[in-house]
Structures are given as structure tokens and as C-alpha cells.
Coordinates of C-alpha atoms in Angstrom, one line a residue:
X1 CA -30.7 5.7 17.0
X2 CA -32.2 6.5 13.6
X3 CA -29.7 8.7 11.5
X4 CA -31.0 12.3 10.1
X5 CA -29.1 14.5 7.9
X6 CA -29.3 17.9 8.2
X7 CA -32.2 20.1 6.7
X8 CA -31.7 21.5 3.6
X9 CA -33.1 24.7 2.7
X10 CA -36.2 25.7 1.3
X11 CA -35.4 28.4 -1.4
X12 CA -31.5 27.3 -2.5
X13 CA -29.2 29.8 -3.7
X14 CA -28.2 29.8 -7.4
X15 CA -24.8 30.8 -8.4
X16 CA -23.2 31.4 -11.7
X17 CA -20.6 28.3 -12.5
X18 CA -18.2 31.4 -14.0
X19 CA -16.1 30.9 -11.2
X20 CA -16.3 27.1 -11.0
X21 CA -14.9 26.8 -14.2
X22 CA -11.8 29.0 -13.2
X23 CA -11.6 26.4 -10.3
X24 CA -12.1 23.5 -12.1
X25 CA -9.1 25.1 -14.4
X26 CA -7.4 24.9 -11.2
X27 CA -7.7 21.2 -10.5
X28 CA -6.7 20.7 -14.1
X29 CA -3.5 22.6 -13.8
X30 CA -2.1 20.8 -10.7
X31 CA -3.2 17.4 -12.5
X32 CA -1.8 18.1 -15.9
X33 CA 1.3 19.4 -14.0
X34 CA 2.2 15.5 -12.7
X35 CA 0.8 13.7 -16.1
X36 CA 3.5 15.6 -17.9
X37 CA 6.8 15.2 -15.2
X38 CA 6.3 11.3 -16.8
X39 CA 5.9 12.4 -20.3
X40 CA 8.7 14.7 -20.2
X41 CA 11.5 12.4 -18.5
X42 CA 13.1 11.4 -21.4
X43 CA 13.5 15.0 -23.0
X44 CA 15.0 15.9 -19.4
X45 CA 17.3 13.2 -19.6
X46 CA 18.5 14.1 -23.1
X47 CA 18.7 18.1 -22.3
X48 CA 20.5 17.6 -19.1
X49 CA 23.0 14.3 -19.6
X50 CA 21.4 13.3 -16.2
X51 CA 20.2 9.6 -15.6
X52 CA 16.6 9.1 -15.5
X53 CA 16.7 8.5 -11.9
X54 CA 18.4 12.0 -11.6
X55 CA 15.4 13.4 -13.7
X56 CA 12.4 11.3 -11.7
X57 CA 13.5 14.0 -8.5
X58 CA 11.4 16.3 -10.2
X59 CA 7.9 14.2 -9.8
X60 CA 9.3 13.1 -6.0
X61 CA 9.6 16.4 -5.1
X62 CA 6.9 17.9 -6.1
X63 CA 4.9 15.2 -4.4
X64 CA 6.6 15.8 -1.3
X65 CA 6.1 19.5 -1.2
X66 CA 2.3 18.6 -1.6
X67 CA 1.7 16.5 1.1
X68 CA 4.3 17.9 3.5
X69 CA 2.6 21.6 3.5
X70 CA -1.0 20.6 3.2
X71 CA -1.6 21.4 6.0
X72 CA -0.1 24.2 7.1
X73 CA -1.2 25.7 3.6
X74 CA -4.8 25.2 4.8
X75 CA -3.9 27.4 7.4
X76 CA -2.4 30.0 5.6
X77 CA -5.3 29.8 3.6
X78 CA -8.0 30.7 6.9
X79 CA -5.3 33.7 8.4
X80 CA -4.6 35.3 4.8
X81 CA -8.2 34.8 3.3
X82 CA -9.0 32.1 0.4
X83 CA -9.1 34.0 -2.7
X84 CA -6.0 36.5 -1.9
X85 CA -3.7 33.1 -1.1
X86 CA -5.6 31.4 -4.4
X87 CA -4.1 34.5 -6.3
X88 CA -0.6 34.8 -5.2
X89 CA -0.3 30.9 -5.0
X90 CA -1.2 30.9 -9.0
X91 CA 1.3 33.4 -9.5
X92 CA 4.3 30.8 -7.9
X93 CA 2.8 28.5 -10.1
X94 CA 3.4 30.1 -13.3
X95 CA 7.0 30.7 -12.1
X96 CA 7.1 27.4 -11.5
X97 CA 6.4 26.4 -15.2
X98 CA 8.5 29.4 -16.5
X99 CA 11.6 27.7 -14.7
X100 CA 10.5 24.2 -16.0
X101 CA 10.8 26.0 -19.8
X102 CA 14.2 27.8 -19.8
X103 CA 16.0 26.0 -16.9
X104 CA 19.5 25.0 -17.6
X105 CA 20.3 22.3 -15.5
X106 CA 18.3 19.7 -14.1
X107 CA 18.7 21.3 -10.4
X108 CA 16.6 24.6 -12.2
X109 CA 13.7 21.8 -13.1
X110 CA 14.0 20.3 -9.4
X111 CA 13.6 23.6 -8.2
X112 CA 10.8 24.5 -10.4
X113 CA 9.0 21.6 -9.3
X114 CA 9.5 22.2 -5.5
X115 CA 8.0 25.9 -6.2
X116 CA 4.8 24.0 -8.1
X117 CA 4.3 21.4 -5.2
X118 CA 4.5 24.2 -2.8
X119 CA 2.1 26.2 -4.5
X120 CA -0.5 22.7 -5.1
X121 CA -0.3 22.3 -1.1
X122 CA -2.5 25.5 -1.0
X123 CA -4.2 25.2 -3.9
X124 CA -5.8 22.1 -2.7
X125 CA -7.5 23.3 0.3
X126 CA -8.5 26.7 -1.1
X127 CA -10.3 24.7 -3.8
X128 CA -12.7 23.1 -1.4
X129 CA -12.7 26.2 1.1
X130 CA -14.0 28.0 -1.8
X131 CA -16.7 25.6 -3.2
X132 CA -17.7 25.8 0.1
X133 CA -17.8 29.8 -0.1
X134 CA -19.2 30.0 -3.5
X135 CA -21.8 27.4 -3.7
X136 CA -24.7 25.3 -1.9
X137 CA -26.5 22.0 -1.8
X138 CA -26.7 20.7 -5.5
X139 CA -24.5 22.9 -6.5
X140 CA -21.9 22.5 -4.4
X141 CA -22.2 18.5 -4.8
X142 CA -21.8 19.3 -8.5
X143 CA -18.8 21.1 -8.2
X144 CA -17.2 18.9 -5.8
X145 CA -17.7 16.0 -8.4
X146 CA -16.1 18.2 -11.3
X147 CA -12.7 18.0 -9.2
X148 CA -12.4 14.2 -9.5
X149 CA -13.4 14.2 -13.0
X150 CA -10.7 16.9 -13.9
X151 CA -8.0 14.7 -12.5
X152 CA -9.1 12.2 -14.9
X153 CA -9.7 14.8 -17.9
X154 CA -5.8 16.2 -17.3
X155 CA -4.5 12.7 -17.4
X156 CA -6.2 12.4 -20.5
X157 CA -5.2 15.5 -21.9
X158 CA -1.7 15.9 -20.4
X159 CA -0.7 12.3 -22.2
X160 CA -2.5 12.9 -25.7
X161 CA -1.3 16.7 -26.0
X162 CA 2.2 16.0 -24.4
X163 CA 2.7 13.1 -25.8
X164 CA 2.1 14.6 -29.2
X165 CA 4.4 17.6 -28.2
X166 CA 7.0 15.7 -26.4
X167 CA 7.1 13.6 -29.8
X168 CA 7.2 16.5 -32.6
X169 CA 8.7 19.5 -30.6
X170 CA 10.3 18.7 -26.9
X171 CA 9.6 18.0 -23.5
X172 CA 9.6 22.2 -22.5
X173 CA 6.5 23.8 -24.8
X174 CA 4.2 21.2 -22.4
X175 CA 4.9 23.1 -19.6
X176 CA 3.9 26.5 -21.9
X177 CA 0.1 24.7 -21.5
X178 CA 0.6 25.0 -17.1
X179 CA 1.6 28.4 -17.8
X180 CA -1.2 29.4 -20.1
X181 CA -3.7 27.3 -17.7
X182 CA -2.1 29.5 -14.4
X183 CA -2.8 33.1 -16.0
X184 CA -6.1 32.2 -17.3
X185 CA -7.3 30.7 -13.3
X186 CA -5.8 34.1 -11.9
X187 CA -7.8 36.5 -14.4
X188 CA -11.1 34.0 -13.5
X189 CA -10.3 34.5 -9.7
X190 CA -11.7 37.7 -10.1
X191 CA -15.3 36.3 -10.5
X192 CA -15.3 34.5 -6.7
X193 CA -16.7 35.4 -3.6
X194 CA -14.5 37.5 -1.6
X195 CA -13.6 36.5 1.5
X196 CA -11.3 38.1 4.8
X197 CA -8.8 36.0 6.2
X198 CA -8.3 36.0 9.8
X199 CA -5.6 37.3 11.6
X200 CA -6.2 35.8 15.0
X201 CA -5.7 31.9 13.3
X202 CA -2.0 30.7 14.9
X203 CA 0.2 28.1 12.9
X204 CA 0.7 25.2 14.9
X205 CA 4.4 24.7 13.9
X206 CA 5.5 21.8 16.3
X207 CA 2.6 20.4 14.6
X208 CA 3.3 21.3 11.2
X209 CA 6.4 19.7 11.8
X210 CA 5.5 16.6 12.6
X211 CA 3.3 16.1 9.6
X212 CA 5.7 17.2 7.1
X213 CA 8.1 14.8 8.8
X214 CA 5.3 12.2 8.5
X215 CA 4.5 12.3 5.2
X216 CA 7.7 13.1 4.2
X217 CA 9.4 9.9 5.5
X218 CA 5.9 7.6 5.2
X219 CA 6.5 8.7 1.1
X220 CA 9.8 8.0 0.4
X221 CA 9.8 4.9 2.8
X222 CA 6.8 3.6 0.4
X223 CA 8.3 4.9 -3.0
X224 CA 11.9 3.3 -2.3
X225 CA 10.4 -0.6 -1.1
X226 CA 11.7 -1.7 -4.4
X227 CA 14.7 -0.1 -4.8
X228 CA 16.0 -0.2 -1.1
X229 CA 15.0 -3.4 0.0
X230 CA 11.2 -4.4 1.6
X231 CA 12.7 -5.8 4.6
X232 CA 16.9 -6.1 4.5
X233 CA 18.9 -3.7 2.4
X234 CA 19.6 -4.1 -1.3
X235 CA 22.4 -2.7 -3.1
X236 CA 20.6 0.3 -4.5
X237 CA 19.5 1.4 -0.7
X238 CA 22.0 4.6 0.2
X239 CA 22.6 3.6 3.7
X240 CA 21.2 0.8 6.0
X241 CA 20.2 0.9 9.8
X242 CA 21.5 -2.2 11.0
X243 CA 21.3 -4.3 7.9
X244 CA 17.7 -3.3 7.3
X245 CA 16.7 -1.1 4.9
X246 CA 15.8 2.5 5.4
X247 CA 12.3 2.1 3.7
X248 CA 10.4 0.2 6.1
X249 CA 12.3 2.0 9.5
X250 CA 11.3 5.4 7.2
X251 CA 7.5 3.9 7.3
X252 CA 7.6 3.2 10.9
X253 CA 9.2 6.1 12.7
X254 CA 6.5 8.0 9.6
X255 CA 3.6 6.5 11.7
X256 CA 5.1 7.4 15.0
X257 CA 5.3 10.6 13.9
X258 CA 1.9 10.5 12.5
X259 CA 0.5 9.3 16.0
X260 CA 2.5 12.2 17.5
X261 CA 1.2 14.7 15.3
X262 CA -2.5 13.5 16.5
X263 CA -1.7 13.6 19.9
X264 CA -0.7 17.1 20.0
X265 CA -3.2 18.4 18.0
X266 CA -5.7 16.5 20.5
X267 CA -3.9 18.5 23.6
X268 CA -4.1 21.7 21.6
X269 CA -7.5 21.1 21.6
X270 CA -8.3 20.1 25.0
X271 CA -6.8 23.2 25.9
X272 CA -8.7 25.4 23.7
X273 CA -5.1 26.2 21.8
X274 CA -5.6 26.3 17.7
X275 CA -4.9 23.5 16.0
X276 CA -3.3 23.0 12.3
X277 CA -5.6 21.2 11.5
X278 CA -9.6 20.6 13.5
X279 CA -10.4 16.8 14.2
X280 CA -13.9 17.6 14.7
X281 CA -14.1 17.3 10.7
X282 CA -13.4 13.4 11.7
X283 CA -15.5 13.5 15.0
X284 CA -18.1 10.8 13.6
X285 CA -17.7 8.3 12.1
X286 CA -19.0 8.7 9.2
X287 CA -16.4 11.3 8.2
X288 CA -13.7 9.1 9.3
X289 CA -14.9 6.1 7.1
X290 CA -15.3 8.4 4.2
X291 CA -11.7 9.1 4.4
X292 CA -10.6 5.8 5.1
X293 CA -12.5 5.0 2.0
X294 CA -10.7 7.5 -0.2
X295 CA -7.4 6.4 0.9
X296 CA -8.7 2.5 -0.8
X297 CA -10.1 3.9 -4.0
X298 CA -6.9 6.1 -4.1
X299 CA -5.0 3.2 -3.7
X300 CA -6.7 1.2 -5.9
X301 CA -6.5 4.0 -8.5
X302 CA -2.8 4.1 -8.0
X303 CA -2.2 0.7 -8.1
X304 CA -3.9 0.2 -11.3
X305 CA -2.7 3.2 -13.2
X306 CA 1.1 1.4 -12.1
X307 CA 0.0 -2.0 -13.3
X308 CA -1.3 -1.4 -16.7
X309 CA 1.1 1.6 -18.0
X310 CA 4.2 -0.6 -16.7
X311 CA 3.1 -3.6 -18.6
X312 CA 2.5 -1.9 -21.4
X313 CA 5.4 0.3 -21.7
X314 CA 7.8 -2.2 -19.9
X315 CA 6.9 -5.6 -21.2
X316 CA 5.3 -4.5 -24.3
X317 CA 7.9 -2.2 -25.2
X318 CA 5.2 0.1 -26.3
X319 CA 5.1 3.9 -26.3
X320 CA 3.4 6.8 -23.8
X321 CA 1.6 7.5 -26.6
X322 CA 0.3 3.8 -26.6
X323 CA -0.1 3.8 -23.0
X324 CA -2.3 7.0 -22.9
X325 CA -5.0 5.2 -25.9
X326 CA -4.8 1.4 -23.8
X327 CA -6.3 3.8 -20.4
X328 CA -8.3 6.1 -22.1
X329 CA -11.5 3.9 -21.9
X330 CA -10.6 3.7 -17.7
X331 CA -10.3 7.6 -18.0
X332 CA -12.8 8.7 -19.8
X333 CA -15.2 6.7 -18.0
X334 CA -13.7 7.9 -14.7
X335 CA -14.0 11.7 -15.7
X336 CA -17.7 10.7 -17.2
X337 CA -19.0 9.2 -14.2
X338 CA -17.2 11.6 -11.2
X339 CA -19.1 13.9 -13.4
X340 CA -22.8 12.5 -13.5
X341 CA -22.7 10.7 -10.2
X342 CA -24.2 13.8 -8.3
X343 CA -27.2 13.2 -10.4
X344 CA -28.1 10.0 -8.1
X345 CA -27.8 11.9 -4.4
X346 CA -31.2 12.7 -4.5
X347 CA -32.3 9.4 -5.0
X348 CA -29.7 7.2 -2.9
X349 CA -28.1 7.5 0.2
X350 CA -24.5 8.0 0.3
X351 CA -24.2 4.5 1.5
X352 CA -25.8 3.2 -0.8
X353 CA -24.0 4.7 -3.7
X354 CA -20.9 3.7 -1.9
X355 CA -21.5 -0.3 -1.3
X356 CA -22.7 -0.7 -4.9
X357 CA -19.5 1.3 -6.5
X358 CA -17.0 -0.8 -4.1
X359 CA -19.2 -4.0 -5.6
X360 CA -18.5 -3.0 -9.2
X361 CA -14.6 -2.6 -8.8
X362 CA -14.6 -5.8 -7.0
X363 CA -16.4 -7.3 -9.5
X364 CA -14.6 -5.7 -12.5
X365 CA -10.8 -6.1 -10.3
X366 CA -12.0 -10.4 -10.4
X367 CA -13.5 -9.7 -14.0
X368 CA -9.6 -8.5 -15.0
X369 CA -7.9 -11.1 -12.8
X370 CA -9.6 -14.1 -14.8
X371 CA -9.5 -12.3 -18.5
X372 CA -6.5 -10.1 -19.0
X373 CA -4.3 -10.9 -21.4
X374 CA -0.9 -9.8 -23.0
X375 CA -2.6 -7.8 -25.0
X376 CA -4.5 -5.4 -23.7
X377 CA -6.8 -4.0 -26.4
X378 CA -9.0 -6.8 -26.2
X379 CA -13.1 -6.1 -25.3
X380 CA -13.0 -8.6 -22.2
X381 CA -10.2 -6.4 -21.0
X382 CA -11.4 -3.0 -21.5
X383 CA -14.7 -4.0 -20.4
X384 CA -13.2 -4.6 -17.2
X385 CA -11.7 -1.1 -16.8
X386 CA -14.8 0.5 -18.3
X387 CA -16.9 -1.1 -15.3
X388 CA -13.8 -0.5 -13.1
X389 CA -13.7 3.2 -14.1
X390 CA -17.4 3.6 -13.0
X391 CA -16.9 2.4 -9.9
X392 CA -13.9 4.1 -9.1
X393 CA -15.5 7.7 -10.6
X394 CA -18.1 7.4 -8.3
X395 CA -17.0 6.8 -5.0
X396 CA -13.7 9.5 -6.0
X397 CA -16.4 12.2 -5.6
X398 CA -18.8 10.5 -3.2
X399 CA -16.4 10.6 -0.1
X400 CA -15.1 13.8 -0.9
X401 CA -18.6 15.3 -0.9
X402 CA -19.6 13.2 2.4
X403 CA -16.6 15.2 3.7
X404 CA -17.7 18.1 2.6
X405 CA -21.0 18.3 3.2
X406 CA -20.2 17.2 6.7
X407 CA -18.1 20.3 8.1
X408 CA -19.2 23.7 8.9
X409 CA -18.2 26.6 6.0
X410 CA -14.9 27.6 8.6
X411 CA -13.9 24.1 8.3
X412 CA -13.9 23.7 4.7
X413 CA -10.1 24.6 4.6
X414 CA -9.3 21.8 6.6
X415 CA -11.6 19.2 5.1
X416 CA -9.7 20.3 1.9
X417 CA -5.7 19.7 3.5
X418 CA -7.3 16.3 4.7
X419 CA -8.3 15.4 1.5
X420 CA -4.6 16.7 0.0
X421 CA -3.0 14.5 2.4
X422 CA -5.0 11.1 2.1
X423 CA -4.8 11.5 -1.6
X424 CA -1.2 12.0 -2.1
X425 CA -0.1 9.5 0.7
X426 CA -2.6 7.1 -0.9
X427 CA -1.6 7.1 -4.1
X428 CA 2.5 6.9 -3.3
X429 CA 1.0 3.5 -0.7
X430 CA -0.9 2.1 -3.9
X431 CA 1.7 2.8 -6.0
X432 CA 5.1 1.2 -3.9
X433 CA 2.5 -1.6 -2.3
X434 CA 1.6 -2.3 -5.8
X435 CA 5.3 -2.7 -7.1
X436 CA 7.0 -4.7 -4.4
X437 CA 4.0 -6.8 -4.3
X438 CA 4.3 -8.0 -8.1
X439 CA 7.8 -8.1 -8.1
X440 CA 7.5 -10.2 -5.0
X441 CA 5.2 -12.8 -6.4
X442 CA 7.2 -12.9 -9.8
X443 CA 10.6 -13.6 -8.0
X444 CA 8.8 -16.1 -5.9
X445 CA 6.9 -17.6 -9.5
X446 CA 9.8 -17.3 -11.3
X447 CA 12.1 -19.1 -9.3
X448 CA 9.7 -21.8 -8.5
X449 CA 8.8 -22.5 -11.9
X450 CA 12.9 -22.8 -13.3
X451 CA 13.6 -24.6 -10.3
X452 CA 11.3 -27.1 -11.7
X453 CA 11.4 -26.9 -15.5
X454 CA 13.2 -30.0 -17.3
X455 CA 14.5 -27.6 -19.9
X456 CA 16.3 -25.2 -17.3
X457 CA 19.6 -27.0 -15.8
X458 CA 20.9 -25.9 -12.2
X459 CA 24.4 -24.4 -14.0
X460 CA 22.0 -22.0 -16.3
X461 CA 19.9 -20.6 -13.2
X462 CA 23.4 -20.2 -11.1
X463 CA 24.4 -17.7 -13.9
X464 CA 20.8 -15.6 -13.3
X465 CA 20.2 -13.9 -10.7
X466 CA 16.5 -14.8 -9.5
X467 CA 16.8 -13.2 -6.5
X468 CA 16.5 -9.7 -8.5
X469 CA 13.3 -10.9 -10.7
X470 CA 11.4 -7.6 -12.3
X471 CA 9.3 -7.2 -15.5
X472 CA 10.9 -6.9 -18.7
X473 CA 10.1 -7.5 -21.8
X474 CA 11.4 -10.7 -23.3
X475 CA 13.8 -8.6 -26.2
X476 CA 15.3 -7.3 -23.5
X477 CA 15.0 -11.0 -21.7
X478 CA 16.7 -12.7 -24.2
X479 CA 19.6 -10.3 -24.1
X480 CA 20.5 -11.0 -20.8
X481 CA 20.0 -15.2 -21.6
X482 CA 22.5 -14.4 -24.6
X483 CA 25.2 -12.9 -21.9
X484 CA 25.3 -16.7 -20.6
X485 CA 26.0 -20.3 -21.6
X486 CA 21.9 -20.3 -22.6
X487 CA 21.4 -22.6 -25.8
X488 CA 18.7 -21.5 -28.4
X489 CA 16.4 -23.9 -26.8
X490 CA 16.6 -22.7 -23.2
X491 CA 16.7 -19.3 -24.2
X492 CA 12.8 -20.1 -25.9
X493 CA 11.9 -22.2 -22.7
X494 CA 12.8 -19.4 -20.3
X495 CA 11.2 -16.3 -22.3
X496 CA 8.2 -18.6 -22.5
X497 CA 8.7 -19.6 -18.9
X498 CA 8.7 -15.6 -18.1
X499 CA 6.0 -14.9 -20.1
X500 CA 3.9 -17.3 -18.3
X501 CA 4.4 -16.6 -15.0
X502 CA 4.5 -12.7 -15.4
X503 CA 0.8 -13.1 -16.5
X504 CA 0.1 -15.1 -13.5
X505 CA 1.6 -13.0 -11.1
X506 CA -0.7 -9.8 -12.9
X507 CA -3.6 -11.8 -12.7
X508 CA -2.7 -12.4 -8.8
X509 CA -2.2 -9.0 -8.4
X510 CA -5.9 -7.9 -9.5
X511 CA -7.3 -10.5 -6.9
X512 CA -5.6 -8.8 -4.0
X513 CA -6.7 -5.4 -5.4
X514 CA -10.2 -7.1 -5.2
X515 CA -10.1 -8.5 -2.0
X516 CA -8.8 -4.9 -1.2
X517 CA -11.8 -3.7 -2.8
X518 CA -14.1 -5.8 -1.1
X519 CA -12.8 -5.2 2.2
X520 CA -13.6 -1.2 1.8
X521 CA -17.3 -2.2 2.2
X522 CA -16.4 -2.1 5.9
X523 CA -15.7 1.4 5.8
X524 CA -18.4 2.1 3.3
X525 CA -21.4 0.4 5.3
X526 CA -20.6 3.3 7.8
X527 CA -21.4 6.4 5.2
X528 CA -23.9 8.5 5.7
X529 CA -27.9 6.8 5.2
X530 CA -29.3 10.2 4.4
X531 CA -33.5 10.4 3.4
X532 CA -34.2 10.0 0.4
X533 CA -33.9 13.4 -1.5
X534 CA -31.7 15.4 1.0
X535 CA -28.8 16.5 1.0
X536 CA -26.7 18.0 3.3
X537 CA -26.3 22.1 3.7
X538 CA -23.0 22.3 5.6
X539 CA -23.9 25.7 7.4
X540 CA -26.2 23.5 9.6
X541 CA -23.7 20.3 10.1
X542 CA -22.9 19.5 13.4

């Protein structure tokens, strides 16, 4: 059966971007928001006397308010109306950064963050709903592509400016910047398309239940691999179920609840009973490869933005400031390309776009896994990030547009807490997958390699623990080596044993993120095949 895409119309409606830019603004908030909890750890840790695990609550929670309420945000969104939700969401928001700038105690910052993450779970849908209620056909495709390149212009900005601050002034006047950025999106609200919310639209709340539980658990069980144990519990995990720890039983009763959250909602709608949120926004499957393809390139994303800023900062011993110049090339690029990629829908076919872009990561992730280097400022290795960045700009907005441009107007709301959800689950997966997959390796490298080294004797490696292997950077290496009965000479043979193997086990890790990347064209040879210079109105999808 040959695959058509809806007719677009003849005379296209031209809006002013005013309003995009106050959304855009939007995006930018909610992503500067998280690029400065990192930045402004240490300043939290100082202000408050709190360990920096005590500080780190502040990006966990946040991330768990996002992707538990999502959903149910979406909803709100639909009953209350978009733009009157956008509004007093914005308004939380700014409270949000006001606590973050006098709060007293860390538990004031925790809160603050909580009341940011809550807010973010209903900004994210009412962005697409109203994209969807503001715009159409090219330049609705152009605004959905400024959303993934203001992610990567806030991580740019949100390191470079609070980095700068965090250095010269403290870790608080970075949060006056999400203040400023929340009052100017509320006075640019003004300039949207008003639209009535409908009182009729129920909230599911058995269902909204089980997906906060979900995601809440599938999170934490991710984020905590390292730290509680992959399989049996370490000392670090707080409790253990049986001698296991509670990450991976956290993952698995997660995806039970996940499968009874779908279930539901499928007998809700069966019944003709309102869901939380519409599967028919995933009824073919083209939309459902779409979003199994954003939750790779998410991944992927993740992944590498934990790879390269922990080895520099960890191994290196380098600063965020550091950091944010060694991924600016991979950002820029990113925020470049999510930008101008909408240029090329008229002459490719979703698809097609799709199965090149996963090519290029693949290639650049094998590129990185054959070049990199300690040093990461060499041209082989930001060549590889550059191409990588292209890649990863392009299919960011791509699937969200397929996704888009798929649903009905009504639906857009619920296309947008789908995206929410994939992206934040994604990117704590990436991240936690990531981790206790190089730490795995290295233990397993590390311990293979002094087993075997002439230089190394049995009585030295009894005194180290190589069952507890991570990256750090060999000052902090030899330190530990001086504790024991180490001699000059074995101290030199095990830093250069570490050093060695720590680059192998990085350069392993980019070949499974290829072979990742190369399995997505599986979901990607399933997008959309559009004509050639169409694309899709959603008020005619199906």
C-alpha cells in the first residue's frame, strides 16, 4: 500500500514569530534552569555545609517532578485552556527561582526546584499545544525545530554565563537570569492565540498514578545503578530487597507499572471514558517509531554529554568552565543544525532525513571510538563531535515534528507530555546506562590488566580494592597508591596501567553507543516517506 501524507493547503497562513520568540524563551528557561543546578553545586555546598550528594537533590527532583506530572499537566493544560495555564505556570516559575536566590537552607533550594519541575511538566506540553495553535505547515516545522536548538543554545549559555558568574560572584545571581527569562515569557504571552479550555476534559487519576509511579521509580532505579549496586547491593544502596539492590527491582516493578498504566488507559478507551493521555497519537506506526527514535538520540545525547564532561572534569581535573569550551563545537552545531534542518522537508522525506542522520552519528560515534584521545581539543576529536552534533541536531527535531505533524490540533497537548516523558526518561536511561556501563568495563579492564602486569605483585592489589574501580584522575590515583606499601615504581606502572585502560574502556564505550546508533535505523526505516515537497497540515491527519 503506497504511503500518502496528508494535503497541504493551497494558500498557507502566515503568522508573526512575536510569539514564537516568547515560546522559544520558554524552552530556554526550562533548559538553562538544569545547565545551572550543575554549575551551581559547589556554591550550594559551600552556602549550606551540606555534602554534594545533599545538594545534587535539587537536579533529582526537579527531574522527577517533570516526568512524573507530564502528563497529567497536559491535561490540565486541555480543561484550563493553553495560554491561561502557560501564564500562571510562568508565574510558579519565577517563585521558583526567587526561592533558589534567598533560600536559607538547602531544604528552601530542594523545594524551589520541586516548584520549577512542577511548573516544566506543563510548560512542556503547552509549548507544542501552542505551536500547534499558533502556527502551520512551514511554519510550524520551523518552530518545532527552534525547541531542540534552544536546548542546545541554554546549555551553551547557562555554562559560559554561569560559569562566569558562579566564578566571580556566586552560585544565586544565575538563577536572577531564570527569573528575568520567566517575566519576560509572561509579558510575551500576551501576543498568542487565545484559546478556551474545556471543562468537560476528566483527569484520569488511577492513571496519573501509575505514571508518576512509573517514572518515578524507572528514574531513580536508572540514576542509582552505580551507587546501589547493578545487580546485588553495594554499601551505598539505603536498603536492599533480598540482597539485591533496589535499583534494578525499582526498574522492573517501574515497567510493570508502565504496562499497567497502558492497559488502563486502553480500557478507558474502549469504553469511551477519557484518557490521560490519547494513544491514537501512537496508533501507526510511524508515530510509534518516531518516539522510539527520540528516546535513542536522547540517549545517545545523554550518554555523551556524561562521557566527555566526566572525563574532563574528573580525570582531567579540569574546570566547568573548561568543560563548557571542550562541548561547545557539539553544541553549537547541535543548536545550528536543529535550526536549519526544516530547510530540507521539502526536499526529503522524513525517512530519509532520518536514516542518513542515524548514519552520520554512527559514523562519527566509530570516528570517536578509534581517535579520541586524553586530550580532547584535538581536530580528529572535535571533528567527531561536530559531525556527531549534525546528526544528533537533526533527527532532535525531525521526530518531534513527525509527532507533531501527525496528531490532530486537540491532540497537540498530548503529543507534547509524550515528548516530556520520553525525553526526560531517556536522558536519565542514557545517562545511568552510560555510567555503570564504563565503570563496568573499567573494573573488568582494570583488574584484568594488574592481574597480569609483572610490575604489580598479588600483596599490592590485595591492599586495592578493584572491585570498586571508577574514573579518577591519576593525582588523585597516586594518592590512594601512597596510602599503601606501593614503591615509586609501582606507583608509575599502575597510573600508567589506569591511564591505559581508562582510554580503552572510553573508546569501547563509543562503539556500543554506535552499534546503538546503528540499530535506531530499525525504527527510522519506518518514518514517514512523504512526496516530495509536502508536508503535513495536522488539521487533516488521521
Amino acid at each position: 500500500m503506497t504511503e500518502h501524507a496528508p494535503e497541504t493547503t493551497a494558500t498557507e497562513e502566515r503568522r508573526s514569530w512575536a510569539p514564537m520568540v516568547g515560546l522559544f524563551l520558554a524552552q530556554v528557561l526550562m533548559s538553562f534552569n538544569v545547565a545551572a543546578l550543575p554549575i551551581s553545586l559547589g556554591g550550594m555546598v559551600e552556602d549550606f555545609g551540606v555534602p554534594p550528594t545533599v545538594a545534587s537533590t535539587t537536579i533529582v527532583v526537579y527531574g522527577l517532578a517533570v516526568a512524573a506530572l507530564v502528563m497529567t499537566g497536559a491535561k490540565l493544560g486541555q480543561r484550563i485552556g493553553w495560554v491561561l495555564i502557560f501564564r500562571c505556570v510562568l508565574v510558579v516559575f519565577a517563585a521558583s527561582s526567587l526561592i533558589m536566590i534567598l533560600a536559607p537552607t538547602i531544604g528552601w533550594a530542594i523545594a524551589g526546584q520541586v516548584l520549577a519541575g512542577a511548573a516544566a511538566a506543563i510548560i512542556v506540553p503547552s509549548l507544542v499545544a501552542l505551536i500547534a495553535e499558533n502556527y502551520r505547515g512551514t511554519q510550524q516545522a520551523t518552530a518545532v525545530g527552534s525547541l531542540g536548538s534552544a536546548r542546545a543554545f541554554s546549555g551553551i549559555s547557562a555554562f559560559l554565563i554561569g560559569g562566569t558568574l558562579g566564578t566571580l560572584v556566586g552560585w544565586r545571581p544565575i538563577f536572577f537570569i531564570t527569573l528575568a527569562l520567566a517575566i519576560a515569557v509572561f509579558a510575551l504571552s500576551f501576543g498568542l492565540r487565545s484559546d478556551r479550555g474545556d471543562r468537560s476534559v476528566r483527569i484520569d487519576l488511577v492513571a496519573s498514578l501509575l505514571i508518576g509511579a512509573a517514572i518515578v521509580l524507572l528514574t531513580l532505579g536508572f540514576n542509582n545503578l552505580n551507587s546501589w549496586g547493578i545487580l546485588l547491593a553495594d554499601d551505598g544502596a539505603p536498603f536492599d530487597v533480598l540482597g539485591l539492590s533496589p535499583a534494578p527491582v525499582f526498574v522492573v516493578v517501574g515497567l510493570i507499572l508502565g504496562q499497567a498504566f497502558f492497559l488502563w488507559t486502553r480500557r478507558r478507551m474502549r469504553r469511551g471514558q477519557e484518557p490521560l493521555v490519547n494513544l491514537s497519537v501512537l496508533g501507526h506506526a510511524r508515530e510509534r517509531s518516531a518516539v522510539y527514535a527520540m528516546f535513542i538520540i536522547v540517549s545517545m545525547e545523554a550518554a555523551v554529554n556524561f562521557t566527555v564532561p566526566t572525563y574532563i572534569q574528573v580525570v582531567q581535573g579540569r574546570t566547568p568552565f573548561d568543560t563548557s569550551l571542550a562541548m561547545m563545537p557539539f553544541n553549537l552545531t547541535v543548536f545550528v543544525t536543529a535550526t536549519l534542518i526544516v530547510r530540507f522537508y521539502r526536499r526529503f522525506s522524513p525517512r530519509t532525513i532520518a536514516l542518513f542522520s542515524f548514519a552520520l552519528t554512527t559514523l562519527a560515534l566509530l570516528w570517536l571510538s578509534f581517535v579520541v584521545t586524553n586530550n580532547w581539543e584535538t581536530l580528529p576529536t572535535i571533528l567527531g563531535l561536530v559531525v556527531f552534533g549534525i546528526g544528533q541536531g537533526a533527527l532532535v527535531t525531525l521526530v518531534f515534528n513527525v509527532l507533531v505533524t501527525a496528531a490532530p490540533k486537540e491532540l497537540a497537548g498530548d503529543v507534547g507530555s509524550i515528548r516530556g516523558t520520553t525525553q526526560n526518561l531517556a536522558s536519565a536511561v542514557g545517562t545511568a546506562v552510560m555510567g555503570a556501563l564504563l565503570v563496568t568495563m573499567l573494573t573488568l579492564n582494570v583488574a584484568g590488566a594488574a592481574a597480569e602486569h609483572p610490575d604489580l605483585p598479588d600483596e599490592l592489589l590485595a591492599q586495592v580494592d578493584l572491585d570498586q574501580v571508577n574514573f579518577i584522575s591519576n593525582d588523585d590515583l597516586r594518592v590512594t597508591l601512597e596510602q599503601t606499601t606501593a614503591t615509586p615504581e609501582q606507583v608509575d606502572a599502575a597510573v600508567a596501567l589506569n591511564e591505559e585502560e581508562r582510554l580503552r574502556t572510553l573508546k569501547l564505550g563509543f562503539l556500543v553507543l554506535a552499534g546503538l546508533s546503528a540499530v535506531a535505523a530499525i525504527p527510522a526505516s519506518r518514518l514517514p516517506k512523504y512526496r516530495p515537497e509536502e508536508i503535513p497540515d495536522p488539521s487533516k491527519s488521521a
